C-alpha atoms as one frame of an Amber mdcrd trajectory, in Angstrom:
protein
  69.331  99.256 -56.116  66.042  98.703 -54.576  65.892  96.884 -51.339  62.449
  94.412 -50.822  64.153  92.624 -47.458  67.023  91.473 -45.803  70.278  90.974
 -47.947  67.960  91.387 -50.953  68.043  94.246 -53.688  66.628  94.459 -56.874
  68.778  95.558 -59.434  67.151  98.711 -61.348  65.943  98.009 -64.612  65.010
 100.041 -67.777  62.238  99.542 -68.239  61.433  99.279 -64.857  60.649  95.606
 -63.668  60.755  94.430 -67.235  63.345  91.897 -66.978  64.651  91.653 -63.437
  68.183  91.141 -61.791  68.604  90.600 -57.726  71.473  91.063 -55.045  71.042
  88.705 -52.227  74.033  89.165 -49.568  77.135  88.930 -51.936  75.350  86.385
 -54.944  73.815  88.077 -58.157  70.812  86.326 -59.179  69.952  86.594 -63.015
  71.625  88.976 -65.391  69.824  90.282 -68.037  69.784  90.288 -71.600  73.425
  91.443 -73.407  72.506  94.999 -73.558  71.825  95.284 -69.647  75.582  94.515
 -69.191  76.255  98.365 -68.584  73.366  98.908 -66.260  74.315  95.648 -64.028
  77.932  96.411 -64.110  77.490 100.026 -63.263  75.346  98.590 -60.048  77.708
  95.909 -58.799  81.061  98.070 -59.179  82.354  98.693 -55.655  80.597  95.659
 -54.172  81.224  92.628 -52.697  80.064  89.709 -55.143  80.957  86.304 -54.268
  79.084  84.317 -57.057  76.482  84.291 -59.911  73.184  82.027 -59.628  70.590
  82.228 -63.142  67.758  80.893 -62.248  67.390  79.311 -65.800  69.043  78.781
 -69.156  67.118  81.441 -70.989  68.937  84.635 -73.211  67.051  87.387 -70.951
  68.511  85.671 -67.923  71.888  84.759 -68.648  72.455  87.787 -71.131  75.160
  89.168 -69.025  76.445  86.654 -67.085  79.689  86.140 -69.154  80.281  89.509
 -68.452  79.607  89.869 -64.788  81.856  86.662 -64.053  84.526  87.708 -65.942
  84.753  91.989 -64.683  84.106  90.356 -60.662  85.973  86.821 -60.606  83.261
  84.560 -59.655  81.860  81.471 -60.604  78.506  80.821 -62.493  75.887  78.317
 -60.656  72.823  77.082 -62.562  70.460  73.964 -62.091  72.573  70.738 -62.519
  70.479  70.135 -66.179  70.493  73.726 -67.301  74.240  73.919 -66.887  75.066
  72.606 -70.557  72.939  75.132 -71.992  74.361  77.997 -70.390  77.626  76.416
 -71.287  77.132  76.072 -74.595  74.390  79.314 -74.811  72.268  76.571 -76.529
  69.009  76.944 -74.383  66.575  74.160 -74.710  63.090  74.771 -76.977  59.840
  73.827 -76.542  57.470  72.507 -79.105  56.453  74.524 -82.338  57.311  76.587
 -84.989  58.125  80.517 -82.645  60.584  78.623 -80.328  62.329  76.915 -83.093
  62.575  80.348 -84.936  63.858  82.010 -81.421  66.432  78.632 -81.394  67.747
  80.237 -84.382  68.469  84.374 -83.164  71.947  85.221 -82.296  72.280  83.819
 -78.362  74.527  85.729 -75.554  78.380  84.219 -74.777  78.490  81.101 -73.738
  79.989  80.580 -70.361  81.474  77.781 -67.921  79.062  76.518 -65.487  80.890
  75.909 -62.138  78.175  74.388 -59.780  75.069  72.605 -61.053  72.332  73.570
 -58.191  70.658  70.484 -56.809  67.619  70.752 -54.598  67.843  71.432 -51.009
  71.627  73.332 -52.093  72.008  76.966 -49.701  72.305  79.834 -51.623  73.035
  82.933 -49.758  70.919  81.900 -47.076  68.546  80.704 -49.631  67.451  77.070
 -49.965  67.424  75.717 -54.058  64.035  74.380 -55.035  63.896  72.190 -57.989
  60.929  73.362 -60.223  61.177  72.477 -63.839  59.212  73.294 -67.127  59.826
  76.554 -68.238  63.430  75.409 -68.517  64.338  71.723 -68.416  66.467  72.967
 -65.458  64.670  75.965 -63.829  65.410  76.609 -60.270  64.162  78.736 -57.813
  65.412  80.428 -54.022  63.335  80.025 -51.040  64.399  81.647 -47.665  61.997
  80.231 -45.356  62.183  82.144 -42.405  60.658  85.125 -43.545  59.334  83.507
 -46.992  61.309  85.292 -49.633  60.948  83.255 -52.886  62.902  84.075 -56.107
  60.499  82.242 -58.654  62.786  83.132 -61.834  60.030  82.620 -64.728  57.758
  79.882 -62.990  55.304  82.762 -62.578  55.424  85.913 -64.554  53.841  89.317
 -63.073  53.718  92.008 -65.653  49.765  93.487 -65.623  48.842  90.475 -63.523
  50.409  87.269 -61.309  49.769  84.497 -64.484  51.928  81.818 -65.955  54.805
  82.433 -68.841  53.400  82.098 -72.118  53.634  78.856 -73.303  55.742  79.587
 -76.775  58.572  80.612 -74.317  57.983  77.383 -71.842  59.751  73.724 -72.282
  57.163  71.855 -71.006  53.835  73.865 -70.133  52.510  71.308 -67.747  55.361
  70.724 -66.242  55.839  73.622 -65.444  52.153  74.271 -63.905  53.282  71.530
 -61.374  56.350  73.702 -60.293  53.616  76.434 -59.880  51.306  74.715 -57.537
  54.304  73.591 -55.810  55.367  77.299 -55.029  52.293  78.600 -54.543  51.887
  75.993 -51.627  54.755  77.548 -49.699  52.380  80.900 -49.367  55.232  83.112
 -49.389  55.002  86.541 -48.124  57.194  87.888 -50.894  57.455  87.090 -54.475
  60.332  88.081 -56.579  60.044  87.519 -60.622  61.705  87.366 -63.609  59.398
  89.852 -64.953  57.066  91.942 -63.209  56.701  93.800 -59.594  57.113  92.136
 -56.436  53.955  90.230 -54.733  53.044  90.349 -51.252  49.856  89.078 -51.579
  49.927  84.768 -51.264  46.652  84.516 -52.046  47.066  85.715 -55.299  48.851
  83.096 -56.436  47.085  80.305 -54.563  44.418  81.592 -56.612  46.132  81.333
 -59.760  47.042  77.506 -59.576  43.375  76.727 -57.976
């Protein structure tokens, strides 16, 4: 594991910062795709791991969350209206004819949800921030103290800070609100779904301007 601050590890990925997985204190945040169960598992063995918090009710994030709650004991938390799809592994689609294909590919195991996240909720010393559109329940994890933020897919960083392509994205414009809203908190570290970590606020003020 990587560490970026602290309580906070990145999981290591293959390929590296592709599709991202964090430790913060004793809480896994985001698991993967199916086929990272090995990798994650292999990580976590021989630690401390209290619960499981996915950021959003999408395959590459929840992959291996059935897994990891059912090898370490703990309960699965999502946002309160992502917590059926994760439940059912029936993520919501956005408009067209690609996400309605993608609807259709074989999904990950379904798995109880055992706390829908609310805004303001604590996380691991982490406060729950309510910032929908890419999923109709997307959450994200703001420490504010030393402003850590865990954006899950609000902002994607692979080549460049940008937004997630809209094919992939529940409600594009809703979802450019929950960026402007982050991007206001100017935090001093970014942590994605997919891409490198960002120490550089400006680059996303800069983004959403």
């Amino acid at each position: 594991m990587r560490p970026l601050a602290p309580g906070v590890h990145q999981l290591l990925g293959r390929p590296p910062h592709m599709v991202n997985a964090y430790l913060v204190e004793d809480v896994l945040v985001d698991a993967g795709t199916p086929s990272a169960r090995k990798r994650i598992t292999r990580q976590l063995d021989g630690r401390k791991l209290a619960a499981h918090v996915v950021t959003h009710a999408h395959p590459d994030h929840f992959g291996s969350s059935h897994t990891v709650c059912e090898r370490y004991d703990v309960p699965l938390w999502t946002g309160q209206r992502d917590a059926e799809a994760i439940a059912t592994a029936t993520p919501a689609t956005g408009p067209g004819l690609v996400p309605a294909l993608m609807s259709r590919m074989p999904m990950p195991d379904a798995h109880p949800v055992a706390r829908g996240l609310r805004e303001g909720d604590e996380v691991a010393g982490f406060t729950v921030l309510d910032v929908p559109g890419h999923s109709p329940g997307h959450i994200a994890l703001w420490r504010d103290h030393d402003g850590v933020l865990i954006c899950g897919d609000v902002f994607f960083n692979v080549l460049r800070p940008s937004a997630p392509p809209k094919f992939l994205t529940y409600d594009d414009e809703l979802n450019r609100a929950s960026m402007r809203r982050l991007a206001e908190l100017r935090p001093k570290l970014v942590l994605f779904g997919h891409g490198r970590p960002l120490r550089d606020p400006d680059r996303l003020s800069r983004l959403v301007g």
